[in-house]
mmCIF file of N, CA and C in Angstrom:
data_model
loop_
_atom_site.group_PDB
_atom_site.id
_atom_site.type_symbol
_atom_site.label_atom_id
_atom_site.label_comp_id
_atom_site.label_asym_id
_atom_site.label_seq_id
_atom_site.Cartn_x
_atom_site.Cartn_y
_atom_site.Cartn_z
ATOM 1 N N ALA A 251 -11.067 10.214 27.433
ATOM 2 C CA ALA A 251 -11.135 9.202 28.484
ATOM 3 C C ALA A 251 -9.771 8.562 28.664
ATOM 4 N N GLU A 252 -9.501 8.168 29.855
ATOM 5 C CA GLU A 252 -8.260 7.472 30.132
ATOM 6 C C GLU A 252 -8.310 6.102 29.477
ATOM 7 N N CYS A 253 -7.187 5.687 28.923
ATOM 8 C CA CYS A 253 -7.131 4.410 28.231
ATOM 9 C C CYS A 253 -7.092 3.276 29.253
ATOM 10 N N GLY A 254 -8.208 2.600 29.422
ATOM 11 C CA GLY A 254 -8.279 1.496 30.362
ATOM 12 C C GLY A 254 -8.725 0.216 29.688
ATOM 13 N N PHE A 255 -8.636 0.178 28.352
ATOM 14 C CA PHE A 255 -9.046 -0.995 27.572
ATOM 15 C C PHE A 255 -10.488 -1.376 27.879
ATOM 16 N N ASP A 256 -11.316 -0.357 28.051
ATOM 17 C CA ASP A 256 -12.714 -0.621 28.370
ATOM 18 C C ASP A 256 -13.628 -0.021 27.303
ATOM 19 N N GLY A 257 -14.099 -0.848 26.426
ATOM 20 C CA GLY A 257 -15.041 -0.367 25.425
ATOM 21 C C GLY A 257 -14.414 0.338 24.254
ATOM 22 N N GLY A 258 -13.149 0.134 23.999
ATOM 23 C CA GLY A 258 -12.529 0.676 22.799
ATOM 24 C C GLY A 258 -11.966 2.071 22.911
ATOM 25 N N ASP A 259 -11.832 2.611 24.122
ATOM 26 C CA ASP A 259 -11.330 3.978 24.216
ATOM 27 C C ASP A 259 -9.861 4.093 23.834
ATOM 28 N N CYS A 260 -9.197 2.986 23.589
ATOM 29 C CA CYS A 260 -7.793 3.024 23.188
ATOM 30 C C CYS A 260 -7.630 2.985 21.678
ATOM 31 N N HIS A 261 -8.709 2.731 20.973
ATOM 32 C CA HIS A 261 -8.643 2.645 19.522
ATOM 33 C C HIS A 261 -8.210 3.987 18.951
ATOM 34 N N LEU A 262 -7.303 3.944 17.997
ATOM 35 C CA LEU A 262 -6.760 5.152 17.380
ATOM 36 C C LEU A 262 -7.858 6.092 16.902
ATOM 37 N N TYR A 263 -8.874 5.555 16.283
ATOM 38 C CA TYR A 263 -9.957 6.378 15.741
ATOM 39 C C TYR A 263 -10.592 7.257 16.810
ATOM 40 N N ASN A 264 -10.759 6.740 17.993
ATOM 41 C CA ASN A 264 -11.398 7.512 19.061
ATOM 42 C C ASN A 264 -10.580 8.713 19.487
ATOM 43 N N ASN A 265 -9.292 8.714 19.174
ATOM 44 C CA ASN A 265 -8.436 9.848 19.502
ATOM 45 C C ASN A 265 -8.431 10.900 18.402
ATOM 46 N N LEU A 266 -9.024 10.581 17.260
ATOM 47 C CA LEU A 266 -9.108 11.513 16.139
ATOM 48 C C LEU A 266 -10.509 12.122 16.138
ATOM 49 N N THR A 267 -10.729 13.078 17.003
ATOM 50 C CA THR A 267 -12.078 13.578 17.255
ATOM 51 C C THR A 267 -12.720 14.284 16.064
ATOM 52 N N ASP A 268 -11.930 14.779 15.116
ATOM 53 C CA ASP A 268 -12.482 15.443 13.931
ATOM 54 C C ASP A 268 -12.556 14.515 12.729
ATOM 55 N N CYS A 269 -12.287 13.253 12.931
ATOM 56 C CA CYS A 269 -12.307 12.262 11.853
ATOM 57 C C CYS A 269 -13.664 11.563 11.855
ATOM 58 N N HIS A 270 -14.366 11.653 10.734
ATOM 59 C CA HIS A 270 -15.696 11.044 10.627
ATOM 60 C C HIS A 270 -15.728 10.166 9.376
ATOM 61 N N VAL A 271 -15.735 8.861 9.573
ATOM 62 C CA VAL A 271 -15.709 7.900 8.465
ATOM 63 C C VAL A 271 -16.770 6.827 8.700
ATOM 64 N N ASP A 272 -17.138 6.141 7.631
ATOM 65 C CA ASP A 272 -18.127 5.071 7.725
ATOM 66 C C ASP A 272 -17.565 3.815 8.386
ATOM 67 N N TYR A 273 -16.265 3.562 8.182
ATOM 68 C CA TYR A 273 -15.648 2.340 8.690
ATOM 69 C C TYR A 273 -14.431 2.670 9.554
ATOM 70 N N PRO A 274 -14.636 2.993 10.818
ATOM 71 C CA PRO A 274 -13.530 3.414 11.676
ATOM 72 C C PRO A 274 -12.451 2.355 11.860
ATOM 73 N N ASP A 275 -12.785 1.085 11.698
ATOM 74 C CA ASP A 275 -11.758 0.045 11.831
ATOM 75 C C ASP A 275 -10.730 0.112 10.716
ATOM 76 N N ASN A 276 -11.029 0.844 9.633
ATOM 77 C CA ASN A 276 -10.063 1.014 8.545
ATOM 78 C C ASN A 276 -8.955 2.003 8.915
ATOM 79 N N ILE A 277 -9.163 2.801 9.942
ATOM 80 C CA ILE A 277 -8.162 3.777 10.373
ATOM 81 C C ILE A 277 -7.052 3.039 11.120
ATOM 82 N N GLY A 278 -5.831 3.147 10.594
ATOM 83 C CA GLY A 278 -4.681 2.539 11.263
ATOM 84 C C GLY A 278 -4.642 1.027 11.191
ATOM 85 N N ASP A 279 -5.227 0.465 10.130
ATOM 86 C CA ASP A 279 -5.268 -0.993 10.011
ATOM 87 C C ASP A 279 -4.126 -1.573 9.189
ATOM 88 N N GLY A 280 -3.199 -0.697 8.739
ATOM 89 C CA GLY A 280 -2.062 -1.177 7.963
ATOM 90 C C GLY A 280 -2.262 -1.085 6.462
ATOM 91 N N TRP A 281 -3.432 -0.676 6.017
ATOM 92 C CA TRP A 281 -3.732 -0.543 4.595
ATOM 93 C C TRP A 281 -4.148 0.891 4.332
ATOM 94 N N CYS A 282 -3.500 1.540 3.372
ATOM 95 C CA CYS A 282 -3.796 2.942 3.067
ATOM 96 C C CYS A 282 -5.084 3.065 2.264
ATOM 97 N N ASN A 283 -6.081 3.690 2.847
ATOM 98 C CA ASN A 283 -7.287 4.082 2.122
ATOM 99 C C ASN A 283 -6.997 5.483 1.590
ATOM 100 N N ASP A 284 -6.480 5.539 0.379
ATOM 101 C CA ASP A 284 -5.899 6.763 -0.173
ATOM 102 C C ASP A 284 -6.954 7.671 -0.800
ATOM 103 N N TYR A 285 -7.970 8.003 -0.023
ATOM 104 C CA TYR A 285 -9.032 8.881 -0.489
ATOM 105 C C TYR A 285 -9.714 9.494 0.741
ATOM 106 N N PRO A 286 -10.350 10.658 0.538
ATOM 107 C CA PRO A 286 -11.057 11.282 1.645
ATOM 108 C C PRO A 286 -12.295 10.451 2.011
ATOM 109 N N PRO A 287 -12.726 10.453 3.223
ATOM 110 C CA PRO A 287 -12.196 11.215 4.350
ATOM 111 C C PRO A 287 -11.052 10.519 5.075
ATOM 112 N N TYR A 288 -10.662 9.313 4.649
ATOM 113 C CA TYR A 288 -9.634 8.568 5.378
ATOM 114 C C TYR A 288 -8.263 9.226 5.309
ATOM 115 N N ASN A 289 -7.770 9.495 4.120
ATOM 116 C CA ASN A 289 -6.439 10.079 3.960
ATOM 117 C C ASN A 289 -6.527 11.604 4.032
ATOM 118 N N THR A 290 -6.817 12.100 5.216
ATOM 119 C CA THR A 290 -6.914 13.540 5.462
ATOM 120 C C THR A 290 -6.185 13.855 6.770
ATOM 121 N N ALA A 291 -5.916 15.125 6.971
ATOM 122 C CA ALA A 291 -5.265 15.547 8.216
ATOM 123 C C ALA A 291 -6.138 15.208 9.417
ATOM 124 N N GLU A 292 -7.464 15.368 9.275
ATOM 125 C CA GLU A 292 -8.380 15.084 10.380
ATOM 126 C C GLU A 292 -8.323 13.614 10.807
ATOM 127 N N CYS A 293 -8.034 12.737 9.847
ATOM 128 C CA CYS A 293 -7.966 11.300 10.140
ATOM 129 C C CYS A 293 -6.526 10.804 10.233
ATOM 130 N N GLY A 294 -5.599 11.752 10.390
ATOM 131 C CA GLY A 294 -4.202 11.379 10.610
ATOM 132 C C GLY A 294 -3.596 10.568 9.475
ATOM 133 N N SER A 295 -3.932 10.954 8.230
ATOM 134 C CA SER A 295 -3.454 10.209 7.052
ATOM 135 C C SER A 295 -3.796 8.729 7.191
ATOM 136 N N ASP A 296 -5.089 8.489 7.451
ATOM 137 C CA ASP A 296 -5.603 7.125 7.644
ATOM 138 C C ASP A 296 -4.881 6.441 8.805
ATOM 139 N N GLY A 297 -4.732 7.185 9.868
ATOM 140 C CA GLY A 297 -4.078 6.629 11.059
ATOM 141 C C GLY A 297 -2.624 6.282 10.842
ATOM 142 N N GLY A 298 -1.996 6.980 9.892
ATOM 143 C CA GLY A 298 -0.589 6.733 9.581
ATOM 144 C C GLY A 298 -0.386 5.764 8.441
ATOM 145 N N ASP A 299 -1.441 5.102 8.000
ATOM 146 C CA ASP A 299 -1.311 4.120 6.920
ATOM 147 C C ASP A 299 -0.899 4.754 5.597
ATOM 148 N N CYS A 300 -1.237 6.019 5.377
ATOM 149 C CA CYS A 300 -0.963 6.674 4.102
ATOM 150 C C CYS A 300 0.275 7.559 4.128
ATOM 151 N N ILE A 301 1.057 7.474 5.173
ATOM 152 C CA ILE A 301 2.312 8.211 5.208
ATOM 153 C C ILE A 301 3.330 7.403 4.418
ATOM 154 N N ARG A 302 3.822 7.998 3.353
ATOM 155 C CA ARG A 302 4.754 7.288 2.476
ATOM 156 C C ARG A 302 6.094 7.085 3.167
ATOM 157 N N LYS A 303 6.684 5.939 2.885
ATOM 158 C CA LYS A 303 7.952 5.559 3.509
ATOM 159 C C LYS A 303 9.056 5.538 2.456
ATOM 160 N N SER A 304 10.277 5.812 2.884
ATOM 161 C CA SER A 304 11.406 5.759 1.958
ATOM 162 C C SER A 304 11.786 4.305 1.702
ATOM 163 N N VAL A 305 12.353 4.087 0.519
ATOM 164 C CA VAL A 305 12.733 2.740 0.107
ATOM 165 C C VAL A 305 14.254 2.652 0.077
ATOM 166 N N ASP A 306 14.815 1.674 0.770
ATOM 167 C CA ASP A 306 16.266 1.466 0.766
ATOM 168 C C ASP A 306 16.760 1.271 -0.655
ATOM 169 N N GLY A 307 17.826 1.995 -0.997
ATOM 170 C CA GLY A 307 18.430 1.875 -2.311
ATOM 171 C C GLY A 307 17.867 2.827 -3.345
ATOM 172 N N TYR A 308 16.790 3.535 -3.006
ATOM 173 C CA TYR A 308 16.162 4.494 -3.918
ATOM 174 C C TYR A 308 15.924 5.782 -3.148
ATOM 175 N N ASP A 309 16.885 6.711 -3.241
ATOM 176 C CA ASP A 309 16.873 7.923 -2.423
ATOM 177 C C ASP A 309 15.616 8.775 -2.566
ATOM 178 N N ASN A 310 15.018 8.795 -3.749
ATOM 179 C CA ASN A 310 13.862 9.655 -3.993
ATOM 180 C C ASN A 310 12.569 8.868 -4.172
ATOM 181 N N CYS A 311 12.530 7.666 -3.671
ATOM 182 C CA CYS A 311 11.353 6.805 -3.796
ATOM 183 C C CYS A 311 10.626 6.731 -2.457
ATOM 184 N N PHE A 312 9.387 7.188 -2.445
ATOM 185 C CA PHE A 312 8.563 7.176 -1.243
ATOM 186 C C PHE A 312 7.217 6.541 -1.590
ATOM 187 N N VAL A 313 6.878 5.456 -0.918
ATOM 188 C CA VAL A 313 5.670 4.686 -1.239
ATOM 189 C C VAL A 313 4.930 4.297 0.039
ATOM 190 N N HIS A 314 3.712 3.840 -0.125
ATOM 191 C CA HIS A 314 2.932 3.359 1.016
ATOM 192 C C HIS A 314 3.411 1.977 1.456
ATOM 193 N N TYR A 315 3.727 1.122 0.495
ATOM 194 C CA TYR A 315 4.070 -0.275 0.797
ATOM 195 C C TYR A 315 5.450 -0.595 0.221
ATOM 196 N N THR A 316 6.479 -0.467 1.043
ATOM 197 C CA THR A 316 7.841 -0.697 0.571
ATOM 198 C C THR A 316 8.044 -2.129 0.096
ATOM 199 N N GLU A 317 7.280 -3.059 0.635
ATOM 200 C CA GLU A 317 7.440 -4.461 0.240
ATOM 201 C C GLU A 317 7.016 -4.720 -1.207
ATOM 202 N N TYR A 318 6.335 -3.775 -1.844
ATOM 203 C CA TYR A 318 5.950 -3.937 -3.249
ATOM 204 C C TYR A 318 7.142 -3.741 -4.184
ATOM 205 N N ILE A 319 8.155 -2.993 -3.744
ATOM 206 C CA ILE A 319 9.308 -2.704 -4.585
ATOM 207 C C ILE A 319 10.168 -3.962 -4.703
ATOM 208 N N GLY A 320 10.328 -4.439 -5.940
ATOM 209 C CA GLY A 320 11.180 -5.599 -6.182
ATOM 210 C C GLY A 320 10.608 -6.911 -5.672
ATOM 211 N N ASP A 321 9.289 -7.009 -5.630
ATOM 212 C CA ASP A 321 8.674 -8.246 -5.119
ATOM 213 C C ASP A 321 8.366 -9.267 -6.210
ATOM 214 N N GLY A 322 8.756 -8.955 -7.457
ATOM 215 C CA GLY A 322 8.515 -9.883 -8.553
ATOM 216 C C GLY A 322 7.218 -9.638 -9.299
ATOM 217 N N VAL A 323 6.422 -8.672 -8.836
ATOM 218 C CA VAL A 323 5.154 -8.323 -9.477
ATOM 219 C C VAL A 323 5.203 -6.845 -9.852
ATOM 220 N N CYS A 324 4.916 -6.533 -11.109
ATOM 221 C CA CYS A 324 4.946 -5.139 -11.559
ATOM 222 C C CYS A 324 3.739 -4.385 -11.010
ATOM 223 N N SER A 325 4.004 -3.415 -10.144
ATOM 224 C CA SER A 325 2.967 -2.487 -9.680
ATOM 225 C C SER A 325 2.986 -1.327 -10.658
ATOM 226 N N ASP A 326 2.184 -1.429 -11.703
ATOM 227 C CA ASP A 326 2.265 -0.551 -12.869
ATOM 228 C C ASP A 326 1.497 0.758 -12.689
ATOM 229 N N TYR A 327 1.858 1.489 -11.623
ATOM 230 C CA TYR A 327 1.241 2.773 -11.347
ATOM 231 C C TYR A 327 2.178 3.550 -10.431
ATOM 232 N N PRO A 328 2.065 4.897 -10.492
ATOM 233 C CA PRO A 328 2.901 5.712 -9.620
ATOM 234 C C PRO A 328 2.507 5.534 -8.159
ATOM 235 N N PRO A 329 3.399 5.680 -7.264
ATOM 236 C CA PRO A 329 4.810 6.029 -7.439
ATOM 237 C C PRO A 329 5.705 4.820 -7.698
ATOM 238 N N TYR A 330 5.154 3.618 -7.753
ATOM 239 C CA TYR A 330 5.973 2.412 -7.876
ATOM 240 C C TYR A 330 6.689 2.320 -9.222
ATOM 241 N N ASN A 331 5.954 2.382 -10.312
ATOM 242 C CA ASN A 331 6.545 2.247 -11.641
ATOM 243 C C ASN A 331 7.024 3.604 -12.145
ATOM 244 N N THR A 332 8.056 4.107 -11.471
ATOM 245 C CA THR A 332 8.673 5.379 -11.838
ATOM 246 C C THR A 332 10.186 5.214 -11.812
ATOM 247 N N GLU A 333 10.859 6.132 -12.468
ATOM 248 C CA GLU A 333 12.326 6.101 -12.475
ATOM 249 C C GLU A 333 12.871 6.201 -11.050
ATOM 250 N N ALA A 334 12.254 7.067 -10.228
ATOM 251 C CA ALA A 334 12.715 7.258 -8.846
ATOM 252 C C ALA A 334 12.679 5.942 -8.048
ATOM 253 N N CYS A 335 11.749 5.067 -8.373
ATOM 254 C CA CYS A 335 11.606 3.800 -7.660
ATOM 255 C C CYS A 335 12.156 2.621 -8.466
ATOM 256 N N GLY A 336 13.008 2.948 -9.453
ATOM 257 C CA GLY A 336 13.654 1.888 -10.229
ATOM 258 C C GLY A 336 12.655 1.037 -10.997
ATOM 259 N N PHE A 337 11.554 1.673 -11.440
ATOM 260 C CA PHE A 337 10.485 0.976 -12.146
ATOM 261 C C PHE A 337 10.057 -0.264 -11.351
ATOM 262 N N ASP A 338 9.610 0.051 -10.134
ATOM 263 C CA ASP A 338 9.149 -0.957 -9.169
ATOM 264 C C ASP A 338 10.265 -1.961 -8.855
ATOM 265 N N GLY A 339 11.437 -1.407 -8.627
ATOM 266 C CA GLY A 339 12.582 -2.263 -8.259
ATOM 267 C C GLY A 339 12.953 -3.238 -9.354
ATOM 268 N N GLY A 340 12.655 -2.873 -10.601
ATOM 269 C CA GLY A 340 12.968 -3.742 -11.740
ATOM 270 C C GLY A 340 11.815 -4.640 -12.143
ATOM 271 N N ASP A 341 10.755 -4.677 -11.375
ATOM 272 C CA ASP A 341 9.618 -5.547 -11.696
ATOM 273 C C ASP A 341 8.890 -5.133 -12.970
ATOM 274 N N CYS A 342 8.980 -3.854 -13.347
ATOM 275 C CA CYS A 342 8.238 -3.353 -14.512
ATOM 276 C C CYS A 342 9.121 -3.139 -15.727
ATOM 277 N N LEU A 343 10.334 -3.656 -15.704
ATOM 278 C CA LEU A 343 11.229 -3.506 -16.872
ATOM 279 C C LEU A 343 10.937 -4.576 -17.896
#
């Protein structure tokens, strides 16, 4: 359908015709639901939420939430607390 802001036809989920989830509002909401069926090719890696981003200053560090690196709180799990990510930007040292 043409996007006319009528009844939700512009919502990202409606454009992912092979994506079938219980909570479609979770698709593309800014939070990575890092499990199937959300983080799958059919659901566009949770509407792009689960596409890892590079972190400035760490060439080989790719995470879902770059703001977690060096935020003063140790995210004690991969990929954050790894050598590549500077042990969460020093938060886990």
